[in-house]
Coordinates of C-alpha atoms and ligand atoms in Angstrom, one line a residue:
M13 CA 6.3 27.5 39.1
P14 CA 4.9 24.1 37.7
P15 CA 7.0 22.4 35.0
R16 CA 5.9 23.0 31.4
P17 CA 4.1 19.7 30.0
R18 CA 6.7 18.2 28.2
L19 CA 6.1 17.9 24.6
Q20 CA 6.5 15.2 22.2
P21 CA 9.4 15.4 19.5
W22 CA 6.3 14.8 17.2
I23 CA 4.0 17.7 18.7
T24 CA 6.2 20.7 18.5
P25 CA 4.0 24.2 19.0
A26 CA 3.2 26.2 16.6
R27 CA 6.1 28.8 16.3
H28 CA 4.5 31.0 14.2
L29 CA 1.7 31.6 16.6
H30 CA 2.0 34.6 18.9
A31 CA 3.2 34.1 22.3
S32 CA -0.5 34.5 23.5
S33 CA -2.1 32.6 21.7
A34 CA 0.7 29.6 21.9
A35 CA -0.2 29.6 25.5
R36 CA -4.0 28.7 24.9
L37 CA -2.5 25.2 23.2
P38 CA -4.1 22.1 24.5
P39 CA -2.0 19.7 26.3
P40 CA 0.2 17.6 24.3
L41 CA -1.3 14.1 23.2
P42 CA 0.2 11.3 25.5
T43 CA 3.6 10.2 24.9
T44 CA 3.9 7.1 23.1
V45 CA 5.2 4.0 24.8
A46 CA 7.8 3.5 22.7
A47 CA 9.1 7.4 23.1
S48 CA 8.9 6.8 26.9
L49 CA 11.0 3.6 26.8
A50 CA 13.4 5.2 24.4
A51 CA 13.7 8.2 26.8
A52 CA 13.9 6.1 29.7
S53 CA 16.3 4.1 28.3
S54 CA 18.8 6.7 27.5
N55 CA 18.6 8.1 30.5
Q56 CA 16.9 11.4 29.0
G57 CA 13.1 10.7 30.2
P58 CA 11.3 12.4 33.3
A59 CA 11.6 10.7 36.6
Q60 CA 7.2 10.4 36.3
D61 CA 5.6 9.1 33.1
T62 CA 2.1 8.3 31.7
L63 CA 1.6 5.6 29.4
S64 CA -1.6 5.0 27.7
G65 CA -2.3 1.6 25.7
W66 CA -4.1 -1.6 26.0
I67 CA -3.7 -4.6 28.3
R68 CA -2.2 -7.4 25.9
S69 CA -2.0 -10.0 29.3
V70 CA -2.1 -10.1 32.8
R71 CA -0.2 -12.1 35.3
R72 CA -1.6 -11.9 38.9
Q73 CA 0.9 -13.0 41.8
K74 CA 0.3 -12.3 45.7
N75 CA 1.2 -9.1 46.1
V76 CA 1.9 -7.6 42.7
S77 CA 0.7 -7.9 39.1
F78 CA 2.5 -8.2 35.8
A79 CA 0.8 -6.8 32.5
V80 CA 1.8 -6.0 29.2
L81 CA 0.9 -3.0 27.7
S82 CA 0.9 -1.9 24.2
D83 CA -0.2 1.1 22.0
G84 CA 1.2 -0.3 19.0
S85 CA 4.3 2.4 18.4
Q86 CA 6.7 -0.7 18.6
V87 CA 6.6 -4.3 18.3
G88 CA 6.1 -5.9 21.5
G89 CA 4.4 -4.5 24.4
V90 CA 5.9 -3.2 27.7
Q91 CA 5.6 -4.8 31.0
V92 CA 4.2 -3.2 34.0
V93 CA 3.9 -4.0 37.4
L94 CA 0.9 -3.3 39.4
P95 CA 1.2 -3.3 43.4
K96 CA -2.5 -5.2 44.6
G97 CA -5.3 -2.9 44.6
L98 CA -4.3 -1.0 41.3
D99 CA -4.9 -4.2 39.2
E100 CA -8.4 -5.0 40.1
D101 CA -9.9 -3.7 36.8
L102 CA -7.2 -4.6 34.4
T103 CA -8.2 -7.5 32.1
V104 CA -7.0 -8.6 28.8
G105 CA -8.3 -5.8 25.9
C106 CA -8.8 -3.3 28.6
S107 CA -7.4 0.1 27.7
A108 CA -5.9 2.0 30.6
T109 CA -3.9 5.3 31.6
L110 CA -1.1 4.3 33.9
R111 CA 1.3 7.0 36.0
G112 CA 4.3 5.6 37.4
A113 CA 8.2 5.5 36.5
W114 CA 10.8 3.3 34.7
V115 CA 12.9 1.2 36.9
D116 CA 15.3 -1.5 35.9
S117 CA 14.0 -5.0 35.1
R118 CA 14.9 -7.9 37.5
G119 CA 12.6 -10.3 35.0
K120 CA 14.2 -11.8 31.9
G121 CA 13.0 -10.4 28.4
Q122 CA 13.3 -6.5 29.2
A123 CA 16.0 -4.4 30.6
K124 CA 13.3 -1.6 31.6
E125 CA 9.7 -2.1 33.3
F126 CA 7.0 0.5 34.3
K127 CA 6.1 0.8 37.8
V128 CA 2.6 1.9 37.7
E129 CA 1.7 4.4 41.1
E130 CA -1.8 5.2 39.8
V131 CA -4.2 3.8 37.1
S132 CA -6.1 6.9 35.9
F133 CA -8.4 5.5 33.4
V134 CA -10.0 2.2 32.3
G135 CA -12.1 1.3 29.6
E136 CA -13.0 -2.3 30.5
S137 CA -13.0 -5.5 28.4
D138 CA -14.5 -8.9 28.7
A139 CA -11.7 -11.4 28.7
E140 CA -13.9 -13.8 28.0
T141 CA -15.2 -12.5 24.8
Y142 CA -12.3 -10.6 23.6
P143 CA -11.3 -12.2 20.2
M144 CA -7.7 -10.9 20.4
P145 CA -6.2 -13.0 23.4
N146 CA -2.9 -13.5 24.0
T147 CA -2.3 -17.5 23.3
K148 CA 1.0 -19.3 22.6
Q149 CA -0.2 -20.9 19.4
G150 CA -1.5 -17.3 18.1
I151 CA -4.8 -16.3 16.6
P152 CA -6.0 -18.2 13.7
L153 CA -6.1 -16.3 10.6
P154 CA -9.3 -16.3 9.8
V155 CA -10.5 -15.2 13.2
M156 CA -7.8 -12.3 12.5
R157 CA -9.5 -11.3 9.5
R158 CA -13.0 -11.6 10.4
N159 CA -11.9 -9.6 13.4
A160 CA -10.1 -6.7 11.2
H161 CA -11.2 -3.9 13.5
L162 CA -9.5 -5.4 16.7
R163 CA -6.5 -7.1 14.8
L164 CA -4.4 -4.4 15.1
R165 CA -4.0 -5.0 18.6
K166 CA -1.6 -7.5 17.3
D167 CA 2.3 -6.6 16.7
G168 CA 2.4 -7.9 13.1
P169 CA -0.8 -6.1 11.6
A170 CA 0.0 -2.9 13.5
A171 CA 3.9 -3.2 12.5
M172 CA 2.4 -3.3 9.2
L173 CA 0.4 -0.2 9.3
R174 CA 3.2 1.5 10.3
V175 CA 5.2 0.3 7.8
R176 CA 2.4 1.5 5.1
S177 CA 2.7 4.9 6.8
E178 CA 6.5 5.1 6.5
M179 CA 6.6 3.6 2.9
N180 CA 4.2 6.7 2.1
W181 CA 6.3 9.0 3.6
A182 CA 9.8 7.8 1.8
M183 CA 7.5 7.7 -1.7
A184 CA 6.8 11.6 -0.6
D185 CA 10.1 12.3 -0.1
H186 CA 11.6 10.9 -3.1
F187 CA 9.3 12.2 -5.4
R188 CA 9.7 15.3 -4.0
R189 CA 13.5 15.3 -4.5
E190 CA 12.9 14.2 -8.1
G191 CA 11.1 17.1 -9.0
F192 CA 7.6 15.4 -9.0
V193 CA 4.1 17.1 -8.1
R194 CA 1.8 15.1 -6.2
V195 CA -1.7 15.3 -7.3
E196 CA -5.1 13.8 -6.2
M197 CA -7.0 12.5 -8.8
P198 CA -10.7 11.6 -9.2
V199 CA -12.3 8.3 -7.6
I200 CA -15.0 8.5 -9.8
T201 CA -15.1 8.7 -13.5
S202 CA -16.4 8.1 -17.0
S203 CA -14.0 5.6 -18.3
D204 CA -12.7 1.9 -18.0
C205 CA -8.9 3.4 -18.2
E206 CA -7.7 -0.8 -18.5
G207 CA -10.5 -1.5 -20.6
A208 CA -10.9 -5.0 -19.0
G209 CA -14.4 -4.7 -17.9
E210 CA -13.9 -5.1 -14.2
V211 CA -15.3 -1.7 -13.1
F212 CA -17.7 -1.1 -10.3
R213 CA -20.5 1.2 -11.7
V214 CA -21.9 3.8 -9.4
I215 CA -25.3 4.3 -9.1
E216 CA -27.4 6.5 -6.8
G217 CA -29.7 5.1 -4.5
T218 CA -30.4 4.3 -1.0
P219 CA -28.6 1.8 1.2
E220 CA -30.4 -1.8 1.6
G221 CA -31.5 -2.0 4.9
P222 CA -31.3 0.3 7.6
A223 CA -29.2 3.3 6.9
P224 CA -26.5 3.7 9.5
A225 CA -28.1 5.6 12.4
S226 CA -25.9 8.6 12.5
N227 CA -26.8 9.2 8.6
A228 CA -30.3 7.7 8.7
P229 CA -32.8 10.5 6.9
A230 CA -35.7 11.3 8.3
S231 CA -37.8 9.6 5.4
S232 CA -36.7 8.3 2.2
P233 CA -35.7 10.3 -0.3
S234 CA -38.0 10.3 -3.6
P235 CA -36.6 8.5 -6.5
P236 CA -35.2 10.9 -9.1
P237 CA -37.7 12.1 -11.4
A238 CA -37.7 9.8 -14.8
A239 CA -36.2 11.6 -17.7
S240 CA -38.1 13.1 -20.4
P241 CA -36.9 13.4 -24.0
K242 CA -36.3 17.1 -23.6
D243 CA -33.6 16.5 -20.9
G244 CA -31.1 15.7 -23.6
P245 CA -29.0 12.6 -23.8
P246 CA -28.4 10.6 -20.0
P247 CA -25.6 11.3 -18.5
P248 CA -22.2 9.4 -19.0
S249 CA -22.0 6.1 -17.1
R250 CA -20.0 6.4 -14.1
Y251 CA -17.4 3.7 -12.4
L252 CA -15.1 3.7 -9.5
T253 CA -11.8 4.2 -10.7
V254 CA -9.6 1.3 -11.9
S255 CA -6.5 3.5 -12.5
T256 CA -6.2 7.4 -12.3
Q257 CA -3.7 7.1 -15.6
L258 CA -5.8 8.9 -18.2
H259 CA -6.5 11.8 -15.6
L260 CA -2.5 11.7 -14.8
E261 CA -1.9 12.3 -18.3
A262 CA -4.0 15.3 -18.3
I263 CA -2.0 16.5 -15.7
T264 CA 1.6 15.7 -17.1
S265 CA 0.2 17.8 -20.5
S266 CA 0.8 20.8 -18.2
L267 CA 3.2 19.8 -14.9
P268 CA 5.6 17.1 -16.9
R269 CA 6.4 14.9 -13.4
A270 CA 3.2 13.8 -11.5
Y271 CA 2.2 11.2 -9.3
T272 CA -0.4 10.3 -7.0
L273 CA -1.2 7.4 -4.7
A274 CA -5.3 6.5 -4.8
P275 CA -7.5 4.2 -4.5
C276 CA -8.1 1.8 -7.4
F277 CA -11.5 -0.8 -7.8
R278 CA -11.5 -4.1 -9.6
A279 CA -14.4 -6.4 -9.6
E280 CA -11.9 -9.3 -9.4
K281 CA -13.8 -12.1 -9.3
S282 CA -10.3 -14.0 -8.5
D283 CA -9.6 -14.8 -5.1
T284 CA -5.9 -14.8 -5.0
A285 CA -2.9 -13.9 -2.6
R286 CA -2.4 -10.9 -4.9
H287 CA -5.6 -9.5 -5.4
L288 CA -8.0 -6.9 -3.9
Q289 CA -11.0 -5.7 -5.2
E290 CA -10.0 -2.1 -3.6
F291 CA -6.3 -1.6 -3.5
W292 CA -4.3 1.7 -3.7
M293 CA -1.8 2.2 -6.4
L294 CA 1.0 4.4 -6.9
E295 CA 1.3 5.9 -10.2
A296 CA 3.7 8.1 -11.5
E297 CA 3.9 10.1 -15.3
A298 CA 6.4 11.9 -17.2
A299 CA 6.1 13.9 -20.0
F300 CA 9.2 14.9 -22.6
L301 CA 10.8 11.8 -22.5
D302 CA 13.2 10.8 -24.7
A303 CA 12.4 10.7 -28.8
D304 CA 14.3 7.3 -29.3
V305 CA 11.3 4.9 -28.0
P306 CA 13.9 2.4 -26.3
T307 CA 15.5 4.8 -24.2
A308 CA 12.1 6.6 -23.4
L309 CA 10.9 3.2 -21.5
D310 CA 14.0 3.0 -19.8
Q311 CA 13.7 6.2 -18.7
V312 CA 10.2 5.0 -17.2
M313 CA 11.4 1.8 -15.5
T314 CA 14.2 4.1 -13.7
I315 CA 11.5 6.2 -12.4
A316 CA 9.8 2.9 -11.0
E317 CA 13.2 1.2 -10.1
S318 CA 14.3 4.5 -8.1
V319 CA 11.5 4.8 -6.0
V320 CA 11.1 1.0 -5.2
R321 CA 14.8 1.5 -4.0
S322 CA 14.3 4.4 -1.7
I323 CA 11.1 3.1 -0.3
A324 CA 12.8 -0.6 0.1
D325 CA 15.9 1.4 1.7
H326 CA 13.5 3.4 4.6
V327 CA 11.7 0.3 5.5
R328 CA 14.9 -1.5 5.8
N329 CA 15.8 1.3 8.5
M330 CA 13.2 0.8 10.6
P331 CA 14.8 -1.6 13.2
D332 CA 11.8 -2.9 15.5
V333 CA 9.7 -3.7 12.4
A334 CA 12.4 -5.2 10.2
A335 CA 13.7 -7.4 13.0
H336 CA 10.2 -8.4 13.8
F337 CA 8.8 -9.4 10.0
A338 CA 12.7 -11.2 9.5
H339 CA 12.0 -13.3 12.3
H340 CA 8.6 -14.6 10.9
A341 CA 9.5 -14.5 7.1
P342 CA 13.2 -15.3 7.3
A343 CA 13.7 -15.1 3.6
L344 CA 13.3 -11.3 4.2
P345 CA 16.6 -10.1 4.5
G346 CA 17.3 -11.6 1.2
Q347 CA 14.6 -10.1 -0.4
F348 CA 15.8 -6.3 0.5
D349 CA 19.1 -7.0 -0.3
A350 CA 18.0 -8.2 -3.9
L351 CA 15.8 -4.9 -3.9
L352 CA 18.8 -3.1 -3.4
A353 CA 21.4 -4.7 -5.1
P354 CA 24.0 -2.3 -6.4
K355 CA 23.1 -3.1 -10.1
P356 CA 20.2 -2.0 -11.9
Y357 CA 17.2 -4.1 -12.4
P358 CA 18.2 -6.4 -15.7
R359 CA 15.5 -5.6 -18.5
L360 CA 14.6 -8.3 -20.5
S361 CA 12.1 -8.6 -23.6
Y362 CA 9.0 -10.5 -23.7
T363 CA 10.4 -12.5 -26.4
D364 CA 13.8 -13.3 -24.9
A365 CA 11.4 -13.8 -21.7
V366 CA 9.4 -16.6 -23.7
T367 CA 12.3 -18.1 -25.3
L368 CA 14.0 -18.7 -21.8
L369 CA 10.8 -20.1 -20.1
Q370 CA 10.4 -22.6 -23.4
A371 CA 13.9 -23.7 -22.7
H372 CA 13.5 -24.5 -19.1
A373 CA 10.2 -26.1 -19.9
A374 CA 12.1 -28.3 -22.5
A375 CA 14.6 -29.3 -20.0
Q376 CA 12.2 -29.6 -17.2
P377 CA 8.6 -30.8 -18.5
D378 CA 6.7 -30.6 -15.1
A379 CA 8.4 -27.1 -14.5
F380 CA 5.2 -25.1 -15.4
A381 CA 1.7 -25.8 -15.2
F382 CA 0.6 -23.6 -18.1
A383 CA 3.2 -23.9 -21.3
P384 CA 4.9 -20.4 -22.5
T385 CA 3.8 -19.3 -25.5
W386 CA 4.6 -16.3 -27.6
G387 CA 1.3 -14.2 -27.6
A388 CA 0.0 -15.7 -24.3
G389 CA 0.2 -13.4 -21.0
L390 CA 3.2 -14.7 -18.8
Q391 CA 1.6 -17.1 -15.7
T392 CA 2.4 -16.1 -12.4
E393 CA 4.7 -19.3 -12.3
H394 CA 6.7 -17.8 -15.4
E395 CA 7.1 -14.4 -13.6
R396 CA 8.0 -16.3 -10.5
W397 CA 10.6 -18.2 -12.1
L398 CA 12.0 -15.4 -13.8
A399 CA 12.7 -13.5 -10.8
E400 CA 13.5 -16.4 -8.5
E401 CA 15.1 -18.9 -10.5
H402 CA 16.9 -17.1 -13.5
V403 CA 17.5 -13.5 -12.3
R404 CA 17.3 -14.2 -8.6
G405 CA 16.0 -10.7 -8.2
P406 CA 14.0 -7.8 -9.4
L407 CA 13.9 -7.7 -13.4
F408 CA 11.7 -5.8 -16.1
V409 CA 10.4 -7.8 -19.0
T410 CA 9.6 -5.3 -21.6
D411 CA 7.6 -5.0 -24.9
Y412 CA 4.8 -7.6 -24.9
P413 CA 2.7 -8.1 -27.5
T414 CA 0.2 -5.2 -28.5
A415 CA -2.7 -8.0 -28.5
L416 CA -2.2 -8.2 -24.6
K417 CA -2.0 -4.5 -23.9
P418 CA -4.8 -2.0 -23.4
F419 CA -5.1 0.8 -26.2
Y420 CA -3.2 3.7 -25.0
M421 CA 0.0 2.2 -25.1
L422 CA 2.7 2.8 -27.3
A423 CA 3.2 0.3 -30.3
N424 CA 7.1 -0.4 -31.4
A425 CA 7.8 -0.4 -34.8
R426 CA 7.5 -4.0 -35.9
K427 CA 10.8 -6.3 -35.2
E428 CA 12.2 -8.8 -37.1
G429 CA 12.0 -12.4 -35.7
E430 CA 9.0 -11.5 -33.9
P431 CA 5.8 -13.2 -34.6
D432 CA 3.5 -10.3 -34.2
Q433 CA 3.5 -6.4 -33.3
T434 CA 4.9 -5.6 -29.7
T435 CA 4.4 -2.4 -27.3
A436 CA 6.5 -0.3 -25.7
C437 CA 5.5 -1.7 -22.0
F438 CA 7.1 -3.3 -19.0
D439 CA 5.9 -5.5 -16.0
L440 CA 8.1 -5.2 -12.9
L441 CA 8.8 -9.0 -11.7
V442 CA 10.0 -9.5 -8.2
P443 CA 10.8 -12.9 -6.2
G444 CA 8.2 -14.0 -4.1
L445 CA 5.3 -12.1 -5.9
G446 CA 5.5 -11.9 -9.5
E447 CA 4.4 -8.7 -10.7
L448 CA 4.9 -5.7 -8.9
A449 CA 4.1 -2.7 -11.0
G450 CA 3.4 -2.5 -14.8
G451 CA 4.2 0.5 -17.4
S452 CA 4.0 2.2 -20.9
L453 CA 4.8 4.7 -23.3
R454 CA 1.6 6.6 -23.9
E455 CA 0.3 6.2 -27.9
H456 CA 0.9 10.4 -28.1
R457 CA 0.1 10.8 -31.8
E458 CA -3.7 11.7 -32.4
A459 CA -4.8 9.7 -35.2
E460 CA -2.7 6.8 -34.0
L461 CA -4.6 7.0 -30.8
V462 CA -8.2 7.1 -32.7
A463 CA -7.2 4.0 -34.5
A464 CA -6.3 2.1 -31.5
M465 CA -9.7 3.2 -30.0
D466 CA -11.4 1.9 -32.9
A467 CA -10.0 -1.3 -33.0
S468 CA -10.6 -1.6 -29.1
G469 CA -14.2 -0.9 -29.7
L470 CA -14.4 2.3 -27.4
D471 CA -16.7 5.3 -27.4
K472 CA -14.9 8.0 -28.9
E473 CA -17.5 10.7 -27.3
A474 CA -16.4 9.6 -23.6
Y475 CA -12.7 9.5 -24.5
G476 CA -12.8 13.0 -26.7
W477 CA -10.6 15.1 -23.7
Y478 CA -8.1 12.3 -23.9
V479 CA -7.7 12.7 -27.5
D480 CA -7.4 16.4 -26.7
L481 CA -4.3 15.7 -25.1
R482 CA -2.9 14.8 -28.2
R483 CA -4.2 17.9 -30.3
Y484 CA -3.0 20.3 -27.7
G485 CA 0.9 20.1 -27.7
T486 CA 1.4 16.4 -27.0
T487 CA 4.6 15.1 -25.6
R488 CA 6.4 11.5 -25.6
H489 CA 5.1 10.5 -22.4
G490 CA 5.1 7.6 -20.3
G491 CA 4.3 6.2 -16.6
F492 CA 3.5 3.1 -14.6
G493 CA 1.2 1.7 -11.7
L494 CA 2.5 -0.2 -8.7
G495 CA 0.4 -2.0 -6.4
W496 CA 0.4 -0.6 -2.9
E497 CA -0.4 -3.5 -0.8
R498 CA 2.0 -6.0 -3.0
L499 CA 4.5 -4.0 -2.1
V500 CA 3.5 -3.7 1.6
G501 CA 3.9 -7.6 1.6
L502 CA 7.4 -7.3 -0.2
L503 CA 8.9 -5.4 2.4
T504 CA 6.9 -7.4 5.4
G505 CA 7.3 -10.8 4.4
E506 CA 3.6 -11.2 4.3
T507 CA 2.4 -13.4 1.2
N508 CA -1.3 -12.2 1.0
V509 CA -2.5 -8.8 0.1
R510 CA -5.5 -9.3 2.6
E511 CA -3.4 -8.8 5.5
C512 CA -1.3 -5.8 4.0
T513 CA -4.0 -2.9 4.5
A514 CA -6.4 -2.5 7.5
F515 CA -9.9 -3.5 5.8
P516 CA -9.3 -5.6 2.8
R517 CA -11.9 -6.0 0.4
A518 CA -11.3 -9.1 -1.9
A519 CA -13.7 -11.4 -3.9
E520 CA -15.1 -13.1 -0.6
G521 CA -16.6 -10.0 0.5
S522 CA -16.2 -7.8 4.0
R523 CA -18.3 -7.1 6.8
F524 CA -16.8 -3.6 7.2
Ligands
4AD7 O1 -1.0 -3.4 -14.7 P1 -2.0 -2.4 -14.1 O2 -3.4 -2.9 -14.3 O3 -1.4 -1.0 -14.6 C1 -2.5 -0.1 -14.8 O4 -3.6 0.0 -14.4 C2 -2.0 1.3 -15.5 N1 -3.1 2.2 -15.9 C3 -1.0 1.9 -14.5 C4 -0.1 3.0 -15.0 O5 0.5 2.5 -16.2 N2 -0.4 4.2 -14.4 O6 -1.9 -2.1 -12.6 C5 -0.8 -1.8 -11.7 C6 -0.5 -2.4 -10.8 C7 -0.1 -4.0 -11.3 O7 1.2 -4.4 -11.5 C8 -0.6 -4.6 -9.6 O8 1.1 -4.4 -8.9 C9 -1.5 -3.7 -8.9 O9 -1.5 -2.8 -9.8 N3 -2.6 -4.4 -9.2 C10 -3.6 -4.6 -8.1 N4 -3.0 -4.9 -6.6 C11 -4.2 -5.6 -5.8 N5 -5.2 -6.2 -6.6 C12 -5.4 -6.1 -7.8 N6 -6.9 -6.3 -8.1 C13 -4.7 -5.5 -8.6 N7 -4.6 -5.2 -10.0 C14 -3.5 -4.6 -10.1

């Protein structure tokens, strides 16, 4: 009887299937390069194996060629050795499926190499024009960005995507243990949650220029008929969501702990290393918080801190990517130490933060480009000084002036010594970045919420459903939003969020 095809640990047969239907299962997907090498290194692999991947480099010698094959499953490709005759079509960038066996390597740089006996498939690649060649000096960043569809062939971007994927897993595992329900939220909404006017408006229409071939309509659809007065009021405007928070509050009006990881869109004009126009946000919300406001805010900060710790801890234990990124960003191990320090992240009020910043500015007049002033937002330079110099680790800054914050946040009772009203809110600041997350308690009382909406000039009709949440069984609740690409950057040492997602869309536009 021929041996059964070997299954990868990550493709297990569906055990619930009846034996006869299980027999009809298709063959397993190819083994990953990393899994095959790991099995061979522990002497548990088969005598023969098959590897699929892309050729990164080829070095031809008289009787034999050495190539580097990679499928992104580990940092760095593996050395494959091809006898003359089998190497002819191999060029940098081509895809290949190679059958052969692992042997001990006599060369430097690897313990094992893969001796190829058969090249069963090759998707060719023109090495002359291939945008991702293997060069000593590396590929310039603008070329990498312009070729986002191919840059994942490189170690850093591929490892970043694997980190992103594992972060997702760690987040889900953490929240599941904490009793949070994961929910999917609408992407098209009728509200500008943050009220900052940075929305993308959604309008129906046909694309400018030719439609993509596969979707091209037979002929242009006719425009929608003009509204007649009989049709009633026009439908509300539609936007791409800037934050799912308002909808998440509706969820926690029934399921008291909920979270989502969702795409958010902001028409950011600012071309900074921290801003994208399309980014992902982890948002969590919890109901039935403590009646005491500072304690309730502490509860929300603890939710944010504990998920950051769980994710960071998981990523630190991905040995190959942690070593790869630490090599490129020597400060990274220290960053992990700070994120995972045993003591809770310090919590500092905005008023105290401004006092500290002002004292520092007085002692060092050229420390900041912007003078720290009570009532003004903290600049990135202020946030970074607090995290990098003052605390040397992550910290929460709480209770910002109400005038700086959106309508939905719960205002604090007026405190003595403060120039103006503050709000029960926080920003999580971290070294090397500044703001990673922002959250607050929500105004849970109907009359006060309506007054805040009036003060912000909001259309009460459009937010009627949101006010309902206060009318029918309101609770003391709160939550936060965390920029996913910013966290990816923090855990990989990447300083620009454009490198923290496969296809970034930022102020400069994108060809993808
Ligand atoms: O502070 P923000 O604007 O908070 C909210 O949207 C709340 N409604 C969230 C909530 O309470 N559920 O955004 C939250 C985080 C920021 O701290 C930042 O990390 C990230 O989202 N963020 C961006 N990341 C990349 N590009 C942008 N343009 C971003 N804008 C915000």
